[in-house]
């Protein structure tokens, strides 16, 4: 058990909808990272937060947004969902603002 | 910009045989290097890491990796694999002082009895 908690584990929704994925980092970790894992694109870095502030941005679409709250949990918001957004979304946390990362078990999003 | 190439998408091997999973990276600055393992329906678990110091690093489950700066490689090895090592393995790189960790496409290790 990595200590990183992601909810929900599974999410099924329709195209055009909006969903929120939640992540609680390991106790004491200040950094939260979001990754998208799909069969065709592998593991893609989306965004990183450190102690509430955005630190790095990767291949995150404009339809996606994230934030880290004062209690350090993070949420990833996905809107105007498309079929291609179906993927596993992982959250990872780190003690400081750099690796190694500790991953949660992911949220499997299915867009129908 | 940093990038990671895992040279084999699949590696089949017999139980108790040695295995090497290959990883090359590209970066213009110093790097941190990692190997992660992903079992079905689970998240990624850190196997080992290279931050600095000795170029031979040992990880969990009997795995080790060697950092070769001149060849920009970080190959993962295990002298004798078990059925339970069947999983997907990811090499990852983070530029020293940077925030982004970039992952390779993964290598599926399949251990046969």
PDB file of C-alpha atoms in Angstrom:
ATOM      1  CA  UNK A   1       0.000   0.000   0.000  1.00  0.00           C
ATOM      2  CA  UNK A   2       1.610   3.264  -1.181  1.00  0.00           C
ATOM      3  CA  UNK A   3      -0.485   5.435   1.129  1.00  0.00           C
ATOM      4  CA  UNK A   4      -1.896   7.411  -1.808  1.00  0.00           C
ATOM      5  CA  UNK A   5      -5.686   7.163  -2.018  1.00  0.00           C
ATOM      6  CA  UNK A   6      -7.677   7.768  -5.178  1.00  0.00           C
ATOM      7  CA  UNK A   7     -11.433   7.851  -5.497  1.00  0.00           C
ATOM      8  CA  UNK A   8     -13.477   6.633  -7.187  1.00  0.00           C
ATOM      9  CA  UNK A   9     -11.860   3.454  -8.495  1.00  0.00           C
ATOM     10  CA  UNK A  10     -14.145   3.283 -11.502  1.00  0.00           C
ATOM     11  CA  UNK A  11     -16.181   5.933 -13.268  1.00  0.00           C
ATOM     12  CA  UNK A  12     -18.488   5.477 -16.239  1.00  0.00           C
ATOM     13  CA  UNK A  13     -19.998   8.526 -17.853  1.00  0.00           C
ATOM     14  CA  UNK A  14     -21.245   9.850 -21.163  1.00  0.00           C
ATOM     15  CA  UNK A  15     -19.629  12.127 -23.704  1.00  0.00           C
ATOM     16  CA  UNK A  16     -19.994  15.806 -22.907  1.00  0.00           C
ATOM     17  CA  UNK A  17     -20.181  15.249 -19.169  1.00  0.00           C
ATOM     18  CA  UNK A  18     -17.885  16.501 -16.412  1.00  0.00           C
ATOM     19  CA  UNK A  19     -16.233  14.410 -13.693  1.00  0.00           C
ATOM     20  CA  UNK A  20     -13.990  15.030 -10.701  1.00  0.00           C
ATOM     21  CA  UNK A  21     -11.269  12.650  -9.599  1.00  0.00           C
ATOM     22  CA  UNK A  22      -9.920  12.910  -6.085  1.00  0.00           C
ATOM     23  CA  UNK A  23      -6.508  12.142  -4.622  1.00  0.00           C
ATOM     24  CA  UNK A  24      -5.211  12.112  -1.066  1.00  0.00           C
ATOM     25  CA  UNK A  25      -1.407  12.048  -0.904  1.00  0.00           C
ATOM     26  CA  UNK A  26       0.705  10.097   1.550  1.00  0.00           C
ATOM     27  CA  UNK A  27       0.846  11.614   4.975  1.00  0.00           C
ATOM     28  CA  UNK A  28       3.471  14.369   4.963  1.00  0.00           C
ATOM     29  CA  UNK A  29       3.857  14.551   1.170  1.00  0.00           C
ATOM     30  CA  UNK A  30       3.496  18.058  -0.235  1.00  0.00           C
ATOM     31  CA  UNK A  31       3.602  17.275  -3.967  1.00  0.00           C
ATOM     32  CA  UNK A  32       0.836  15.752  -6.035  1.00  0.00           C
ATOM     33  CA  UNK A  33       1.223  14.645  -9.635  1.00  0.00           C
ATOM     34  CA  UNK A  34      -1.455  13.549 -12.106  1.00  0.00           C
ATOM     35  CA  UNK A  35      -0.831  11.105 -14.941  1.00  0.00           C
ATOM     36  CA  UNK A  36      -3.019   9.650 -17.664  1.00  0.00           C
ATOM     37  CA  UNK A  37      -2.376   6.086 -18.814  1.00  0.00           C
ATOM     38  CA  UNK A  38      -3.873   4.843 -22.068  1.00  0.00           C
ATOM     39  CA  UNK A  39      -3.006   1.984 -24.386  1.00  0.00           C
ATOM     40  CA  UNK A  40      -2.033   4.195 -27.301  1.00  0.00           C
ATOM     41  CA  UNK A  41      -0.183   6.972 -25.456  1.00  0.00           C
ATOM     42  CA  UNK A  42       1.303   5.231 -22.448  1.00  0.00           C
ATOM     43  CA  UNK A  43       1.810   7.148 -19.211  1.00  0.00           C
ATOM     44  CA  UNK A  44       1.467  10.875 -19.831  1.00  0.00           C
ATOM     45  CA  UNK A  45       2.324  13.522 -17.260  1.00  0.00           C
ATOM     46  CA  UNK A  46      -0.521  16.000 -16.832  1.00  0.00           C
ATOM     47  CA  UNK A  47       0.277  18.383 -13.995  1.00  0.00           C
ATOM     48  CA  UNK A  48       2.064  18.770 -10.661  1.00  0.00           C
ATOM     49  CA  UNK A  49       1.196  20.745  -7.552  1.00  0.00           C
ATOM     50  CA  UNK A  50       3.449  21.507  -4.624  1.00  0.00           C
ATOM     51  CA  UNK A  51       1.955  22.763  -1.388  1.00  0.00           C
ATOM     52  CA  UNK A  52      -1.051  24.210  -3.159  1.00  0.00           C
ATOM     53  CA  UNK A  53       0.745  25.811  -6.083  1.00  0.00           C
ATOM     54  CA  UNK A  54       1.048  24.588  -9.653  1.00  0.00           C
ATOM     55  CA  UNK A  55       4.690  23.618 -10.305  1.00  0.00           C
ATOM     56  CA  UNK A  56       4.798  21.898 -13.683  1.00  0.00           C
ATOM     57  CA  UNK A  57       2.468  21.278 -16.569  1.00  0.00           C
ATOM     58  CA  UNK A  58       2.587  18.501 -19.104  1.00  0.00           C
ATOM     59  CA  UNK A  59       0.203  17.375 -21.797  1.00  0.00           C
ATOM     60  CA  UNK A  60      -2.922  18.562 -20.049  1.00  0.00           C
ATOM     61  CA  UNK A  61      -5.851  19.547 -22.239  1.00  0.00           C
ATOM     62  CA  UNK A  62      -7.632  22.860 -21.713  1.00  0.00           C
ATOM     63  CA  UNK A  63     -10.780  20.862 -20.858  1.00  0.00           C
ATOM     64  CA  UNK A  64      -8.922  19.470 -17.853  1.00  0.00           C
ATOM     65  CA  UNK A  65      -8.050  21.370 -14.712  1.00  0.00           C
ATOM     66  CA  UNK A  66      -6.695  20.522 -11.301  1.00  0.00           C
ATOM     67  CA  UNK A  67      -6.113  22.049  -7.921  1.00  0.00           C
ATOM     68  CA  UNK A  68      -4.530  21.207  -4.595  1.00  0.00           C
ATOM     69  CA  UNK A  69      -6.359  22.230  -1.471  1.00  0.00           C
ATOM     70  CA  UNK A  70      -4.956  23.488   1.874  1.00  0.00           C
ATOM     71  CA  UNK A  71      -5.276  19.985   3.343  1.00  0.00           C
ATOM     72  CA  UNK A  72      -3.084  18.858   0.401  1.00  0.00           C
ATOM     73  CA  UNK A  73      -5.640  16.659  -1.287  1.00  0.00           C
ATOM     74  CA  UNK A  74      -6.024  17.252  -4.991  1.00  0.00           C
ATOM     75  CA  UNK A  75      -8.809  17.081  -7.524  1.00  0.00           C
ATOM     76  CA  UNK A  76      -8.610  16.620 -11.278  1.00  0.00           C
ATOM     77  CA  UNK A  77     -11.596  17.971 -13.172  1.00  0.00           C
ATOM     78  CA  UNK A  78     -12.329  16.648 -16.641  1.00  0.00           C
ATOM     79  CA  UNK A  79     -15.039  18.400 -18.669  1.00  0.00           C
ATOM     80  CA  UNK A  80     -16.693  18.082 -22.087  1.00  0.00           C
ATOM     81  CA  UNK A  81     -15.590  14.470 -22.028  1.00  0.00           C
ATOM     82  CA  UNK A  82     -14.796  12.662 -25.251  1.00  0.00           C
ATOM     83  CA  UNK A  83     -14.459   8.959 -25.993  1.00  0.00           C
ATOM     84  CA  UNK A  84     -10.702   9.424 -26.214  1.00  0.00           C
ATOM     85  CA  UNK A  85     -10.538  10.552 -22.593  1.00  0.00           C
ATOM     86  CA  UNK A  86     -11.216   6.975 -21.488  1.00  0.00           C
ATOM     87  CA  UNK A  87      -8.092   5.964 -19.586  1.00  0.00           C
ATOM     88  CA  UNK A  88      -6.576   5.210 -16.214  1.00  0.00           C
ATOM     89  CA  UNK A  89      -5.822   8.366 -14.266  1.00  0.00           C
ATOM     90  CA  UNK A  90      -3.125   8.078 -11.648  1.00  0.00           C
ATOM     91  CA  UNK A  91      -2.238  10.368  -8.840  1.00  0.00           C
ATOM     92  CA  UNK A  92       1.208  10.224  -7.283  1.00  0.00           C
ATOM     93  CA  UNK A  93       2.740  12.077  -4.373  1.00  0.00           C
ATOM     94  CA  UNK A  94       6.255  12.947  -3.260  1.00  0.00           C
ATOM     95  CA  UNK A  95       7.764  14.201  -0.031  1.00  0.00           C
ATOM     96  CA  UNK A  96       9.197  17.371  -1.516  1.00  0.00           C
ATOM     97  CA  UNK A  97       8.886  18.927  -4.934  1.00  0.00           C
ATOM     98  CA  UNK A  98      10.808  16.199  -6.720  1.00  0.00           C
ATOM     99  CA  UNK A  99      10.790  12.407  -7.173  1.00  0.00           C
ATOM    100  CA  UNK A 100      10.582   9.548  -6.359  1.00  0.00           C
ATOM    101  CA  UNK A 101       6.855   9.364  -6.770  1.00  0.00           C
ATOM    102  CA  UNK A 102       4.449   7.099  -4.921  1.00  0.00           C
ATOM    103  CA  UNK A 103       1.404   6.127  -6.940  1.00  0.00           C
ATOM    104  CA  UNK A 104      -2.200   5.461  -6.052  1.00  0.00           C
ATOM    105  CA  UNK A 105      -4.128   2.612  -7.656  1.00  0.00           C
ATOM    106  CA  UNK A 106      -5.764   4.889 -10.193  1.00  0.00           C
ATOM    107  CA  UNK A 107      -9.250   5.809 -11.346  1.00  0.00           C
ATOM    108  CA  UNK A 108     -10.459   4.004 -14.439  1.00  0.00           C
ATOM    109  CA  UNK A 109     -12.583   6.403 -16.477  1.00  0.00           C
ATOM    110  CA  UNK A 110     -14.825   5.040 -19.216  1.00  0.00           C
ATOM    111  CA  UNK A 111     -16.587   7.530 -21.472  1.00  0.00           C
ATOM    112  CA  UNK A 112     -19.449   6.046 -23.493  1.00  0.00           C
TER     113      UNK A 112
ATOM    114  CA  UNK B   1      14.007  18.009 -23.522  1.00  0.00           C
ATOM    115  CA  UNK B   2      14.199  14.777 -21.609  1.00  0.00           C
ATOM    116  CA  UNK B   3      12.882  11.545 -23.099  1.00  0.00           C
ATOM    117  CA  UNK B   4      12.962   7.854 -22.275  1.00  0.00           C
ATOM    118  CA  UNK B   5      13.124   4.905 -24.648  1.00  0.00           C
ATOM    119  CA  UNK B   6      12.454   1.375 -23.536  1.00  0.00           C
ATOM    120  CA  UNK B   7      13.892  -0.755 -26.255  1.00  0.00           C
ATOM    121  CA  UNK B   8      11.674  -3.814 -25.838  1.00  0.00           C
ATOM    122  CA  UNK B   9       7.888  -3.728 -25.626  1.00  0.00           C
ATOM    123  CA  UNK B  10       7.699  -7.377 -24.518  1.00  0.00           C
ATOM    124  CA  UNK B  11      10.243  -9.741 -23.004  1.00  0.00           C
ATOM    125  CA  UNK B  12       9.304 -13.410 -22.602  1.00  0.00           C
ATOM    126  CA  UNK B  13      11.626 -15.445 -20.394  1.00  0.00           C
ATOM    127  CA  UNK B  14      11.600 -18.790 -18.635  1.00  0.00           C
ATOM    128  CA  UNK B  15      11.412 -19.033 -14.878  1.00  0.00           C
ATOM    129  CA  UNK B  16      14.813 -18.931 -13.123  1.00  0.00           C
ATOM    130  CA  UNK B  17      16.497 -17.425 -16.205  1.00  0.00           C
ATOM    131  CA  UNK B  18      18.232 -14.035 -16.038  1.00  0.00           C
ATOM    132  CA  UNK B  19      16.597 -11.004 -17.591  1.00  0.00           C
ATOM    133  CA  UNK B  20      17.619  -7.525 -18.709  1.00  0.00           C
ATOM    134  CA  UNK B  21      15.132  -4.781 -19.537  1.00  0.00           C
ATOM    135  CA  UNK B  22      16.741  -1.996 -21.493  1.00  0.00           C
ATOM    136  CA  UNK B  23      16.237   1.722 -21.026  1.00  0.00           C
ATOM    137  CA  UNK B  24      17.915   4.680 -22.713  1.00  0.00           C
ATOM    138  CA  UNK B  25      17.281   8.300 -21.906  1.00  0.00           C
ATOM    139  CA  UNK B  26      17.987  11.648 -23.452  1.00  0.00           C
ATOM    140  CA  UNK B  27      18.775  14.708 -21.415  1.00  0.00           C
ATOM    141  CA  UNK B  28      21.182  17.606 -21.558  1.00  0.00           C
ATOM    142  CA  UNK B  29      21.568  17.893 -17.792  1.00  0.00           C
ATOM    143  CA  UNK B  30      22.057  15.611 -14.827  1.00  0.00           C
ATOM    144  CA  UNK B  31      19.194  13.228 -14.193  1.00  0.00           C
ATOM    145  CA  UNK B  32      17.488  11.109 -11.635  1.00  0.00           C
ATOM    146  CA  UNK B  33      16.515   7.667 -12.937  1.00  0.00           C
ATOM    147  CA  UNK B  34      13.888   5.219 -11.762  1.00  0.00           C
ATOM    148  CA  UNK B  35      12.328   1.858 -12.482  1.00  0.00           C
ATOM    149  CA  UNK B  36       8.733   1.172 -11.544  1.00  0.00           C
ATOM    150  CA  UNK B  37       6.680  -2.026 -11.748  1.00  0.00           C
ATOM    151  CA  UNK B  38       2.966  -2.213 -12.434  1.00  0.00           C
ATOM    152  CA  UNK B  39       1.007  -5.360 -11.646  1.00  0.00           C
ATOM    153  CA  UNK B  40      -2.449  -5.809 -13.223  1.00  0.00           C
ATOM    154  CA  UNK B  41      -5.091  -3.440 -11.885  1.00  0.00           C
ATOM    155  CA  UNK B  42      -2.614  -1.693  -9.618  1.00  0.00           C
ATOM    156  CA  UNK B  43      -0.650   1.512  -9.537  1.00  0.00           C
ATOM    157  CA  UNK B  44       3.068   1.827 -10.174  1.00  0.00           C
ATOM    158  CA  UNK B  45       5.433   0.709  -7.441  1.00  0.00           C
ATOM    159  CA  UNK B  46       8.975   2.042  -7.143  1.00  0.00           C
ATOM    160  CA  UNK B  47      11.560  -0.728  -7.754  1.00  0.00           C
ATOM    161  CA  UNK B  48      14.731   1.320  -7.464  1.00  0.00           C
ATOM    162  CA  UNK B  49      16.172   4.763  -7.991  1.00  0.00           C
ATOM    163  CA  UNK B  50      19.413   6.449  -8.975  1.00  0.00           C
ATOM    164  CA  UNK B  51      19.887   9.951  -7.591  1.00  0.00           C
ATOM    165  CA  UNK B  52      23.677  10.146  -7.273  1.00  0.00           C
ATOM    166  CA  UNK B  53      26.674   8.146  -6.084  1.00  0.00           C
ATOM    167  CA  UNK B  54      27.247   4.502  -6.979  1.00  0.00           C
ATOM    168  CA  UNK B  55      26.149   3.688 -10.503  1.00  0.00           C
ATOM    169  CA  UNK B  56      24.941   0.223  -9.491  1.00  0.00           C
ATOM    170  CA  UNK B  57      21.713   0.463  -7.549  1.00  0.00           C
ATOM    171  CA  UNK B  58      19.856  -2.350  -5.886  1.00  0.00           C
ATOM    172  CA  UNK B  59      16.118  -2.420  -5.500  1.00  0.00           C
ATOM    173  CA  UNK B  60      13.340  -4.571  -4.171  1.00  0.00           C
ATOM    174  CA  UNK B  61      12.550  -8.122  -5.262  1.00  0.00           C
ATOM    175  CA  UNK B  62      16.170  -8.840  -6.276  1.00  0.00           C
ATOM    176  CA  UNK B  63      16.307  -6.299  -9.103  1.00  0.00           C
ATOM    177  CA  UNK B  64      19.268  -4.044  -9.794  1.00  0.00           C
ATOM    178  CA  UNK B  65      20.131  -1.441 -12.403  1.00  0.00           C
ATOM    179  CA  UNK B  66      23.287   0.216 -13.625  1.00  0.00           C
ATOM    180  CA  UNK B  67      23.544   3.856 -14.613  1.00  0.00           C
ATOM    181  CA  UNK B  68      25.848   4.367 -17.598  1.00  0.00           C
ATOM    182  CA  UNK B  69      26.303   8.047 -18.247  1.00  0.00           C
ATOM    183  CA  UNK B  70      28.366   7.676 -21.429  1.00  0.00           C
ATOM    184  CA  UNK B  71      25.737   5.424 -23.000  1.00  0.00           C
ATOM    185  CA  UNK B  72      22.814   7.271 -21.371  1.00  0.00           C
ATOM    186  CA  UNK B  73      21.384   3.952 -20.264  1.00  0.00           C
ATOM    187  CA  UNK B  74      19.803   2.551 -17.122  1.00  0.00           C
ATOM    188  CA  UNK B  75      19.166  -1.135 -17.770  1.00  0.00           C
ATOM    189  CA  UNK B  76      17.285  -3.254 -15.243  1.00  0.00           C
ATOM    190  CA  UNK B  77      18.516  -6.756 -14.425  1.00  0.00           C
ATOM    191  CA  UNK B  78      17.569  -9.751 -12.339  1.00  0.00           C
ATOM    192  CA  UNK B  79      19.720 -12.903 -12.207  1.00  0.00           C
ATOM    193  CA  UNK B  80      16.810 -15.326 -11.768  1.00  0.00           C
ATOM    194  CA  UNK B  81      13.175 -14.427 -12.392  1.00  0.00           C
ATOM    195  CA  UNK B  82      10.036 -15.896 -10.847  1.00  0.00           C
ATOM    196  CA  UNK B  83       6.539 -16.301 -12.219  1.00  0.00           C
ATOM    197  CA  UNK B  84       5.476 -13.534  -9.835  1.00  0.00           C
ATOM    198  CA  UNK B  85       7.760 -11.063 -11.662  1.00  0.00           C
ATOM    199  CA  UNK B  86       5.324 -11.067 -14.593  1.00  0.00           C
ATOM    200  CA  UNK B  87       4.282  -7.412 -14.847  1.00  0.00           C
ATOM    201  CA  UNK B  88       4.877  -4.215 -16.766  1.00  0.00           C
ATOM    202  CA  UNK B  89       8.075  -2.332 -16.014  1.00  0.00           C
ATOM    203  CA  UNK B  90       8.547   1.376 -16.581  1.00  0.00           C
ATOM    204  CA  UNK B  91      11.763   3.334 -16.769  1.00  0.00           C
ATOM    205  CA  UNK B  92      11.480   6.990 -15.785  1.00  0.00           C
ATOM    206  CA  UNK B  93      13.720  10.045 -15.813  1.00  0.00           C
ATOM    207  CA  UNK B  94      13.587  13.349 -14.030  1.00  0.00           C
ATOM    208  CA  UNK B  95      16.070  16.094 -14.784  1.00  0.00           C
ATOM    209  CA  UNK B  96      17.997  16.997 -11.641  1.00  0.00           C
ATOM    210  CA  UNK B  97      16.242  19.859  -9.921  1.00  0.00           C
ATOM    211  CA  UNK B  98      13.269  19.543 -12.234  1.00  0.00           C
ATOM    212  CA  UNK B  99       9.711  18.647 -11.410  1.00  0.00           C
ATOM    213  CA  UNK B 100       8.542  16.515 -14.308  1.00  0.00           C
ATOM    214  CA  UNK B 101       9.102  12.765 -14.280  1.00  0.00           C
ATOM    215  CA  UNK B 102       8.827  11.311 -17.771  1.00  0.00           C
ATOM    216  CA  UNK B 103       8.059   7.632 -18.264  1.00  0.00           C
ATOM    217  CA  UNK B 104       9.004   5.229 -21.020  1.00  0.00           C
ATOM    218  CA  UNK B 105       6.372   3.245 -22.891  1.00  0.00           C
ATOM    219  CA  UNK B 106       6.864   0.228 -20.655  1.00  0.00           C
ATOM    220  CA  UNK B 107       8.184  -3.314 -21.110  1.00  0.00           C
ATOM    221  CA  UNK B 108       5.908  -6.238 -20.444  1.00  0.00           C
ATOM    222  CA  UNK B 109       7.882  -9.028 -18.764  1.00  0.00           C
ATOM    223  CA  UNK B 110       6.258 -12.417 -19.151  1.00  0.00           C
ATOM    224  CA  UNK B 111       7.800 -15.228 -17.127  1.00  0.00           C
ATOM    225  CA  UNK B 112       6.972 -18.715 -18.354  1.00  0.00           C
ATOM    226  CA  UNK B 113       7.107 -21.927 -16.325  1.00  0.00           C
TER     227      UNK B 113
END
